mmCIF file of N, CA, C and O in Angstrom:
data_model
loop_
_atom_site.group_PDB
_atom_site.id
_atom_site.type_symbol
_atom_site.label_atom_id
_atom_site.label_comp_id
_atom_site.label_asym_id
_atom_site.label_seq_id
_atom_site.Cartn_x
_atom_site.Cartn_y
_atom_site.Cartn_z
ATOM 1 N N MET A 928 127.321 74.489 79.250
ATOM 2 C CA MET A 928 127.119 75.395 80.430
ATOM 3 C C MET A 928 126.795 74.190 81.280
ATOM 4 O O MET A 928 125.900 72.972 81.505
ATOM 5 N N GLY A 929 127.917 73.369 82.549
ATOM 6 C CA GLY A 929 127.546 72.433 83.346
ATOM 7 C C GLY A 929 126.366 72.444 84.200
ATOM 8 O O GLY A 929 125.599 73.702 84.261
ATOM 9 N N CYS A 930 125.990 71.788 84.283
ATOM 10 C CA CYS A 930 124.600 71.536 85.428
ATOM 11 C C CYS A 930 124.898 72.488 86.800
ATOM 12 O O CYS A 930 123.780 72.937 87.383
ATOM 13 N N LEU A 931 125.713 72.554 87.870
ATOM 14 C CA LEU A 931 125.930 73.073 88.710
ATOM 15 C C LEU A 931 125.956 74.707 88.414
ATOM 16 O O LEU A 931 125.851 75.330 89.318
ATOM 17 N N ALA A 932 126.235 75.523 87.447
ATOM 18 C CA ALA A 932 126.424 76.800 86.951
ATOM 19 C C ALA A 932 125.458 76.417 86.556
ATOM 20 O O ALA A 932 124.832 77.906 86.292
ATOM 21 N N VAL A 933 124.482 76.003 85.845
ATOM 22 C CA VAL A 933 122.813 76.601 86.004
ATOM 23 C C VAL A 933 122.328 76.694 87.045
ATOM 24 O O VAL A 933 121.025 77.732 86.655
ATOM 25 N N LEU A 934 122.835 76.019 88.386
ATOM 26 C CA LEU A 934 121.359 76.014 89.020
ATOM 27 C C LEU A 934 122.203 77.266 89.410
ATOM 28 O O LEU A 934 121.342 77.732 90.785
ATOM 29 N N TRP A 935 123.041 77.668 89.570
ATOM 30 C CA TRP A 935 124.326 78.790 90.619
ATOM 31 C C TRP A 935 123.384 80.155 90.244
ATOM 32 O O TRP A 935 123.185 80.625 90.278
ATOM 33 N N TYR A 936 123.333 79.626 88.529
ATOM 34 C CA TYR A 936 122.755 80.850 87.759
ATOM 35 C C TYR A 936 121.051 81.492 87.892
ATOM 36 O O TYR A 936 120.729 82.982 88.442
ATOM 37 N N ILE A 937 120.098 80.279 87.981
ATOM 38 C CA ILE A 937 118.615 80.704 88.386
ATOM 39 C C ILE A 937 119.369 80.635 89.903
ATOM 40 O O ILE A 937 118.162 80.907 90.239
ATOM 41 N N GLY A 938 119.653 80.514 91.117
ATOM 42 C CA GLY A 938 119.826 80.311 92.278
ATOM 43 C C GLY A 938 119.610 82.707 92.179
ATOM 44 O O GLY A 938 119.559 82.719 93.043
ATOM 45 N N GLY A 939 121.113 82.677 91.417
ATOM 46 C CA GLY A 939 120.672 84.390 91.864
ATOM 47 C C GLY A 939 119.960 84.830 91.263
ATOM 48 O O GLY A 939 119.372 86.775 91.607
ATOM 49 N N MET A 940 119.003 84.569 90.051
ATOM 50 C CA MET A 940 117.678 85.111 89.568
ATOM 51 C C MET A 940 117.348 84.829 91.017
ATOM 52 O O MET A 940 115.643 86.345 89.826
ATOM 53 N N SER A 941 116.340 84.918 91.962
ATOM 54 C CA SER A 941 115.464 84.322 92.343
ATOM 55 C C SER A 941 115.589 84.570 93.405
ATOM 56 O O SER A 941 114.578 85.308 94.153
ATOM 57 N N ASP A 942 116.505 85.201 93.970
ATOM 58 C CA ASP A 942 116.987 85.956 94.876
ATOM 59 C C ASP A 942 115.907 87.384 94.883
ATOM 60 O O ASP A 942 115.493 88.052 96.920
ATOM 61 N N GLU A 943 116.000 88.585 94.547
ATOM 62 C CA GLU A 943 115.117 89.069 94.363
ATOM 63 C C GLU A 943 113.550 88.802 93.879
ATOM 64 O O GLU A 943 112.192 89.281 94.538
ATOM 65 N N GLU A 944 112.745 87.606 93.623
ATOM 66 C CA GLU A 944 111.605 87.605 92.974
ATOM 67 C C GLU A 944 111.858 86.630 94.538
ATOM 68 O O GLU A 944 110.275 86.945 94.789
ATOM 69 N N ASP A 945 111.891 86.326 95.463
ATOM 70 C CA ASP A 945 112.058 85.665 96.869
ATOM 71 C C ASP A 945 111.880 86.644 98.137
ATOM 72 O O ASP A 945 110.696 87.007 98.343
ATOM 73 N N ALA A 946 112.112 87.696 97.809
ATOM 74 C CA ALA A 946 111.779 89.562 98.299
ATOM 75 C C ALA A 946 111.054 90.136 97.510
ATOM 76 O O ALA A 946 110.566 90.237 98.655
ATOM 77 N N GLN A 947 110.691 89.582 96.874
ATOM 78 C CA GLN A 947 109.491 90.721 96.777
ATOM 79 C C GLN A 947 108.268 89.438 97.191
ATOM 80 O O GLN A 947 107.865 89.998 97.902
ATOM 81 N N ARG A 948 108.316 88.057 97.006
ATOM 82 C CA ARG A 948 106.919 87.528 97.463
ATOM 83 C C ARG A 948 106.985 87.312 98.504
ATOM 84 O O ARG A 948 106.459 87.213 99.282
ATOM 85 N N GLU A 949 108.407 87.270 100.045
ATOM 86 C CA GLU A 949 108.389 88.053 101.262
ATOM 87 C C GLU A 949 108.172 89.042 101.403
ATOM 88 O O GLU A 949 106.918 89.264 102.559
ATOM 89 N N PHE A 950 108.070 90.236 100.436
ATOM 90 C CA PHE A 950 107.559 91.411 100.800
ATOM 91 C C PHE A 950 105.973 91.825 100.627
ATOM 92 O O PHE A 950 105.596 92.420 101.281
ATOM 93 N N GLU A 951 105.159 90.744 99.641
ATOM 94 C CA GLU A 951 104.425 90.631 99.577
ATOM 95 C C GLU A 951 103.026 90.219 100.929
ATOM 96 O O GLU A 951 101.597 90.053 101.475
ATOM 97 N N GLU A 952 103.792 88.560 100.706
ATOM 98 C CA GLU A 952 103.315 87.910 102.728
ATOM 99 C C GLU A 952 103.185 89.532 103.699
ATOM 100 O O GLU A 952 102.303 89.089 104.530
ATOM 101 N N GLY A 953 104.226 89.771 103.946
ATOM 102 C CA GLY A 953 104.206 90.795 105.211
ATOM 103 C C GLY A 953 103.464 91.884 105.322
ATOM 104 O O GLY A 953 102.205 92.131 105.705
ATOM 105 N N GLN A 954 102.825 92.291 104.078
ATOM 106 C CA GLN A 954 102.211 93.376 103.302
ATOM 107 C C GLN A 954 100.696 92.692 103.659
ATOM 108 O O GLN A 954 100.003 93.492 104.233
ATOM 109 N N ARG A 955 100.458 91.722 103.334
ATOM 110 C CA ARG A 955 99.574 90.511 103.679
ATOM 111 C C ARG A 955 98.383 90.421 105.122
ATOM 112 O O ARG A 955 97.844 90.801 105.279
ATOM 113 N N LEU A 956 100.056 90.323 105.266
ATOM 114 C CA LEU A 956 100.628 89.947 107.553
ATOM 115 C C LEU A 956 99.947 91.028 107.650
ATOM 116 O O LEU A 956 99.519 91.584 109.056
ATOM 117 N N LEU A 957 100.442 91.888 107.301
ATOM 118 C CA LEU A 957 100.461 93.009 107.953
ATOM 119 C C LEU A 957 99.178 93.365 107.816
ATOM 120 O O LEU A 957 97.983 94.062 109.104
ATOM 121 N N GLU A 958 97.692 93.922 106.602
ATOM 122 C CA GLU A 958 96.502 93.507 106.549
ATOM 123 C C GLU A 958 95.959 93.401 107.160
ATOM 124 O O GLU A 958 94.758 93.522 107.672
ATOM 125 N N ALA A 959 96.467 91.929 107.850
ATOM 126 C CA ALA A 959 95.573 90.907 108.602
ATOM 127 C C ALA A 959 95.714 91.347 109.731
ATOM 128 O O ALA A 959 94.869 90.837 111.136
ATOM 129 N N GLU A 960 96.896 91.813 110.458
ATOM 130 C CA GLU A 960 97.295 92.445 112.390
ATOM 131 C C GLU A 960 97.368 91.095 112.536
ATOM 132 O O GLU A 960 97.727 90.748 113.562
ATOM 133 N N GLU A 961 99.110 90.781 111.930
ATOM 134 C CA GLU A 961 99.676 89.510 112.297
ATOM 135 C C GLU A 961 100.790 90.418 111.916
ATOM 136 O O GLU A 961 101.305 90.538 111.615
ATOM 137 N N ASP A 962 101.171 91.178 113.537
ATOM 138 C CA ASP A 962 102.410 91.796 112.655
ATOM 139 C C ASP A 962 103.417 91.530 112.969
ATOM 140 O O ASP A 962 104.667 90.991 112.251
ATOM 141 N N ALA A 963 103.361 90.339 113.919
ATOM 142 C CA ALA A 963 104.879 89.944 114.316
ATOM 143 C C ALA A 963 105.880 88.802 114.077
ATOM 144 O O ALA A 963 106.542 88.202 113.219
ATOM 145 N N VAL A 964 104.361 88.330 112.883
ATOM 146 C CA VAL A 964 104.314 86.942 111.639
ATOM 147 C C VAL A 964 104.872 87.855 110.231
ATOM 148 O O VAL A 964 105.845 87.549 109.052
ATOM 149 N N ALA A 965 104.681 89.661 110.084
ATOM 150 C CA ALA A 965 104.802 90.066 109.654
ATOM 151 C C ALA A 965 105.871 90.176 109.646
ATOM 152 O O ALA A 965 106.365 90.566 108.050
ATOM 153 N N LEU A 966 106.599 90.827 110.794
ATOM 154 C CA LEU A 966 107.805 91.244 110.491
ATOM 155 C C LEU A 966 108.908 89.810 110.317
ATOM 156 O O LEU A 966 109.984 90.310 109.999
ATOM 157 N N ALA A 967 109.038 88.775 110.332
ATOM 158 C CA ALA A 967 109.752 87.933 109.845
ATOM 159 C C ALA A 967 110.019 87.514 108.277
ATOM 160 O O ALA A 967 110.970 87.249 108.204
ATOM 161 N N ALA A 968 108.401 87.765 107.589
ATOM 162 C CA ALA A 968 108.673 87.544 105.921
ATOM 163 C C ALA A 968 109.230 89.307 106.182
ATOM 164 O O ALA A 968 110.454 88.633 105.157
ATOM 165 N N PHE A 969 109.427 90.203 106.313
ATOM 166 C CA PHE A 969 109.961 91.741 106.287
ATOM 167 C C PHE A 969 111.785 91.125 105.832
ATOM 168 O O PHE A 969 112.097 91.122 105.834
ATOM 169 N N ASP A 970 111.833 90.680 107.278
ATOM 170 C CA ASP A 970 112.545 89.868 106.833
ATOM 171 C C ASP A 970 114.145 88.964 107.095
ATOM 172 O O ASP A 970 114.556 89.272 106.215
ATOM 173 N N ARG A 971 112.497 88.591 106.307
ATOM 174 C CA ARG A 971 112.762 87.154 104.660
ATOM 175 C C ARG A 971 113.239 87.653 103.706
ATOM 176 O O ARG A 971 114.739 87.951 103.276
ATOM 177 N N ALA A 972 112.409 88.729 103.767
ATOM 178 C CA ALA A 972 112.910 89.735 102.323
ATOM 179 C C ALA A 972 114.177 90.692 102.307
ATOM 180 O O ALA A 972 114.877 90.321 100.732
ATOM 181 N N ILE A 973 114.188 91.105 103.604
ATOM 182 C CA ILE A 973 115.741 91.419 103.157
ATOM 183 C C ILE A 973 116.693 90.353 103.411
ATOM 184 O O ILE A 973 117.320 90.543 102.107
ATOM 185 N N SER A 974 116.893 90.211 104.177
ATOM 186 C CA SER A 974 118.093 88.273 103.432
ATOM 187 C C SER A 974 118.094 88.344 102.529
ATOM 188 O O SER A 974 119.304 87.563 101.853
ATOM 189 N N PHE A 975 116.839 88.508 101.637
ATOM 190 C CA PHE A 975 117.319 88.286 99.709
ATOM 191 C C PHE A 975 118.083 89.531 99.408
ATOM 192 O O PHE A 975 118.744 89.167 98.841
ATOM 193 N N LYS A 976 117.525 90.526 99.726
ATOM 194 C CA LYS A 976 117.822 91.346 99.813
ATOM 195 C C LYS A 976 117.793 92.210 100.682
ATOM 196 O O LYS A 976 117.226 93.840 100.516
ATOM 197 N N ARG A 977 119.286 92.506 101.017
ATOM 198 C CA ARG A 977 119.360 94.294 101.782
ATOM 199 C C ARG A 977 119.201 95.528 101.286
ATOM 200 O O ARG A 977 118.537 96.403 102.930
ATOM 201 N N ASP A 978 118.749 95.406 100.171
ATOM 202 C CA ASP A 978 118.891 96.981 99.660
ATOM 203 C C ASP A 978 117.050 97.893 99.569
ATOM 204 O O ASP A 978 117.021 98.259 98.994
ATOM 205 N N PHE A 979 116.250 96.225 99.706
ATOM 206 C CA PHE A 979 115.110 96.519 99.877
ATOM 207 C C PHE A 979 113.664 97.488 101.189
ATOM 208 O O PHE A 979 113.925 96.649 101.812
ATOM 209 N N ALA A 980 114.529 98.590 99.855
ATOM 210 C CA ALA A 980 113.452 99.511 100.593
ATOM 211 C C ALA A 980 112.017 99.621 101.343
ATOM 212 O O ALA A 980 111.763 100.161 101.988
ATOM 213 N N LEU A 981 111.583 99.366 100.800
ATOM 214 C CA LEU A 981 110.542 98.526 100.321
ATOM 215 C C LEU A 981 109.750 98.071 102.097
ATOM 216 O O LEU A 981 108.993 97.518 102.872
ATOM 217 N N ALA A 982 110.895 96.918 102.651
ATOM 218 C CA ALA A 982 111.225 95.614 103.043
ATOM 219 C C ALA A 982 111.422 95.916 104.314
ATOM 220 O O ALA A 982 110.999 95.785 105.317
ATOM 221 N N TRP A 983 112.381 96.932 104.940
ATOM 222 C CA TRP A 983 112.275 98.040 105.209
ATOM 223 C C TRP A 983 111.783 98.875 106.180
ATOM 224 O O TRP A 983 111.172 99.939 107.385
ATOM 225 N N TRP A 984 111.320 99.314 104.998
ATOM 226 C CA TRP A 984 109.565 100.215 105.170
ATOM 227 C C TRP A 984 108.382 99.678 106.507
ATOM 228 O O TRP A 984 107.960 99.365 107.048
ATOM 229 N N GLY A 985 107.721 98.515 105.752
ATOM 230 C CA GLY A 985 107.092 96.978 106.071
ATOM 231 C C GLY A 985 107.857 96.554 107.548
ATOM 232 O O GLY A 985 106.893 96.433 108.574
ATOM 233 N N ARG A 986 109.070 96.852 107.443
ATOM 234 C CA ARG A 986 109.843 95.873 109.275
ATOM 235 C C ARG A 986 109.674 97.204 109.927
ATOM 236 O O ARG A 986 109.294 96.425 111.390
ATOM 237 N N GLY A 987 110.133 98.217 110.257
ATOM 238 C CA GLY A 987 109.313 99.759 110.848
ATOM 239 C C GLY A 987 107.307 99.717 111.108
ATOM 240 O O GLY A 987 107.298 99.193 111.896
ATOM 241 N N ILE A 988 107.508 99.344 110.364
ATOM 242 C CA ILE A 988 105.164 99.765 110.506
ATOM 243 C C ILE A 988 105.088 98.243 111.478
ATOM 244 O O ILE A 988 104.395 98.816 112.835
ATOM 245 N N ALA A 989 105.886 97.260 111.638
ATOM 246 C CA ALA A 989 105.323 95.731 111.467
ATOM 247 C C ALA A 989 106.043 96.105 113.853
ATOM 248 O O ALA A 989 105.120 95.692 114.561
ATOM 249 N N LEU A 990 107.116 96.972 113.492
ATOM 250 C CA LEU A 990 107.621 96.947 114.536
ATOM 251 C C LEU A 990 106.960 97.664 115.357
ATOM 252 O O LEU A 990 107.318 98.497 116.496
ATOM 253 N N GLN A 991 106.513 99.121 114.817
ATOM 254 C CA GLN A 991 105.906 100.064 115.714
ATOM 255 C C GLN A 991 104.565 98.832 116.346
ATOM 256 O O GLN A 991 103.953 99.794 117.168
ATOM 257 N N GLN A 992 103.573 98.466 115.086
ATOM 258 C CA GLN A 992 102.246 97.945 115.666
ATOM 259 C C GLN A 992 102.689 97.456 117.038
ATOM 260 O O GLN A 992 102.252 96.748 117.461
ATOM 261 N N LEU A 993 104.241 96.701 116.897
ATOM 262 C CA LEU A 993 104.548 95.564 118.454
ATOM 263 C C LEU A 993 105.167 96.283 119.623
ATOM 264 O O LEU A 993 106.153 95.931 119.891
ATOM 265 N N ASP A 994 104.815 97.148 119.491
ATOM 266 C CA ASP A 994 105.083 98.564 120.125
ATOM 267 C C ASP A 994 106.520 99.093 120.610
ATOM 268 O O ASP A 994 107.204 98.952 121.349
ATOM 269 N N ARG A 995 107.462 98.327 119.512
ATOM 270 C CA ARG A 995 108.643 98.439 119.996
ATOM 271 C C ARG A 995 109.274 100.130 118.685
ATOM 272 O O ARG A 995 110.022 100.139 118.308
ATOM 273 N N TYR A 996 109.770 100.591 119.385
ATOM 274 C CA TYR A 996 109.760 102.353 118.592
ATOM 275 C C TYR A 996 111.179 102.352 118.561
ATOM 276 O O TYR A 996 111.107 103.044 117.109
ATOM 277 N N GLU A 997 112.335 102.136 119.202
ATOM 278 C CA GLU A 997 113.525 101.920 119.089
ATOM 279 C C GLU A 997 114.018 101.412 117.463
ATOM 280 O O GLU A 997 114.071 102.119 116.928
ATOM 281 N N ASP A 998 113.317 100.464 116.790
ATOM 282 C CA ASP A 998 113.637 99.563 116.342
ATOM 283 C C ASP A 998 112.893 100.340 115.366
ATOM 284 O O ASP A 998 113.633 99.781 114.788
ATOM 285 N N ALA A 999 111.993 100.484 115.114
ATOM 286 C CA ALA A 999 111.604 100.493 113.936
ATOM 287 C C ALA A 999 111.549 101.709 113.010
ATOM 288 O O ALA A 999 111.658 102.042 112.570
ATOM 289 N N ILE A 1000 112.011 103.349 114.117
ATOM 290 C CA ILE A 1000 112.893 104.602 113.735
ATOM 291 C C ILE A 1000 114.333 103.688 113.432
ATOM 292 O O ILE A 1000 114.330 105.044 112.019
ATOM 293 N N ALA A 1001 114.709 102.774 113.469
ATOM 294 C CA ALA A 1001 116.630 102.000 113.231
ATOM 295 C C ALA A 1001 115.805 101.758 111.216
ATOM 296 O O ALA A 1001 116.487 101.753 110.713
ATOM 297 N N SER A 1002 114.413 100.678 111.367
ATOM 298 C CA SER A 1002 114.239 100.379 110.243
ATOM 299 C C SER A 1002 113.943 100.832 109.385
ATOM 300 O O SER A 1002 114.047 101.500 107.673
ATOM 301 N N TYR A 1003 112.906 102.529 109.948
ATOM 302 C CA TYR A 1003 112.379 103.085 108.928
ATOM 303 C C TYR A 1003 114.074 104.150 108.748
ATOM 304 O O TYR A 1003 114.520 105.017 107.385
ATOM 305 N N ASP A 1004 114.841 104.781 108.594
ATOM 306 C CA ASP A 1004 115.601 104.596 108.422
ATOM 307 C C ASP A 1004 116.891 103.767 107.884
ATOM 308 O O ASP A 1004 117.440 104.445 106.517
ATOM 309 N N GLN A 1005 117.117 102.724 107.660
ATOM 310 C CA GLN A 1005 117.096 101.481 106.709
ATOM 311 C C GLN A 1005 116.933 102.070 105.441
ATOM 312 O O GLN A 1005 117.445 101.815 104.107
ATOM 313 N N ALA A 1006 115.390 101.817 105.645
ATOM 314 C CA ALA A 1006 114.869 102.227 104.218
ATOM 315 C C ALA A 1006 115.175 104.059 103.706
ATOM 316 O O ALA A 1006 115.324 103.525 102.007
ATOM 317 N N LEU A 1007 115.618 104.507 105.196
ATOM 318 C CA LEU A 1007 115.207 105.894 103.371
ATOM 319 C C LEU A 1007 116.951 106.351 103.753
ATOM 320 O O LEU A 1007 117.871 106.388 101.993
ATOM 321 N N GLU A 1008 118.221 104.801 103.825
ATOM 322 C CA GLU A 1008 119.332 104.620 103.134
ATOM 323 C C GLU A 1008 119.696 104.195 102.713
ATOM 324 O O GLU A 1008 119.775 104.648 101.177
ATOM 325 N N HIS A 1009 118.448 103.343 101.736
ATOM 326 C CA HIS A 1009 118.313 103.250 100.928
ATOM 327 C C HIS A 1009 117.874 103.293 99.715
ATOM 328 O O HIS A 1009 117.898 103.349 98.390
ATOM 329 N N GLU A 1010 116.330 104.291 99.612
ATOM 330 C CA GLU A 1010 115.444 105.317 99.130
ATOM 331 C C GLU A 1010 115.195 106.808 99.457
ATOM 332 O O GLU A 1010 114.625 105.838 100.485
ATOM 333 N N PRO A 1011 116.441 107.251 99.391
ATOM 334 C CA PRO A 1011 115.545 108.203 100.650
ATOM 335 C C PRO A 1011 114.775 109.075 99.720
ATOM 336 O O PRO A 1011 114.373 110.608 101.176
ATOM 337 N N ASP A 1012 114.587 109.022 98.687
ATOM 338 C CA ASP A 1012 113.108 109.275 98.749
ATOM 339 C C ASP A 1012 111.692 108.779 98.947
ATOM 340 O O ASP A 1012 110.611 109.040 98.219
ATOM 341 N N LEU A 1013 111.485 108.049 100.128
ATOM 342 C CA LEU A 1013 110.411 106.902 100.144
ATOM 343 C C LEU A 1013 109.593 107.823 100.599
ATOM 344 O O LEU A 1013 109.864 108.059 102.234
ATOM 345 N N PRO A 1014 108.538 108.061 99.760
ATOM 346 C CA PRO A 1014 108.184 109.726 101.127
ATOM 347 C C PRO A 1014 106.731 108.411 101.926
ATOM 348 O O PRO A 1014 107.547 109.490 103.653
ATOM 349 N N ASP A 1015 106.616 107.112 101.884
ATOM 350 C CA ASP A 1015 106.750 107.438 103.077
ATOM 351 C C ASP A 1015 107.830 106.585 105.230
ATOM 352 O O ASP A 1015 106.672 106.911 106.034
ATOM 353 N N ALA A 1016 108.573 106.486 104.662
ATOM 354 C CA ALA A 1016 109.002 106.445 105.776
ATOM 355 C C ALA A 1016 109.733 108.370 106.373
ATOM 356 O O ALA A 1016 109.644 107.842 108.076
ATOM 357 N N TRP A 1017 109.235 109.373 105.694
ATOM 358 C CA TRP A 1017 109.353 109.869 106.635
ATOM 359 C C TRP A 1017 107.646 110.358 107.505
ATOM 360 O O TRP A 1017 107.876 111.712 108.826
ATOM 361 N N ALA A 1018 106.929 109.475 107.218
ATOM 362 C CA ALA A 1018 105.755 109.697 107.928
ATOM 363 C C ALA A 1018 106.029 109.737 109.122
ATOM 364 O O ALA A 1018 105.956 109.325 109.533
#
């Protein structure tokens, strides 16, 4: 396998890990009440994995904390679209 093919393969494997890392950072920031920064972390997680329901859910929480209720509802809707049985998004 050539160098470019190896780099492509490694790059493809890291999106899920990057999404998880950003999600965990967003969770940490929510706990620290850094809601705007948490929102950015959840957005990055979603950019790595568009169907990451928990990141959409975290994004909704951050938006709700920022009094952006309509955007929060839209994020919760996205979370449920990707994972209909996600209990926290129904709360």
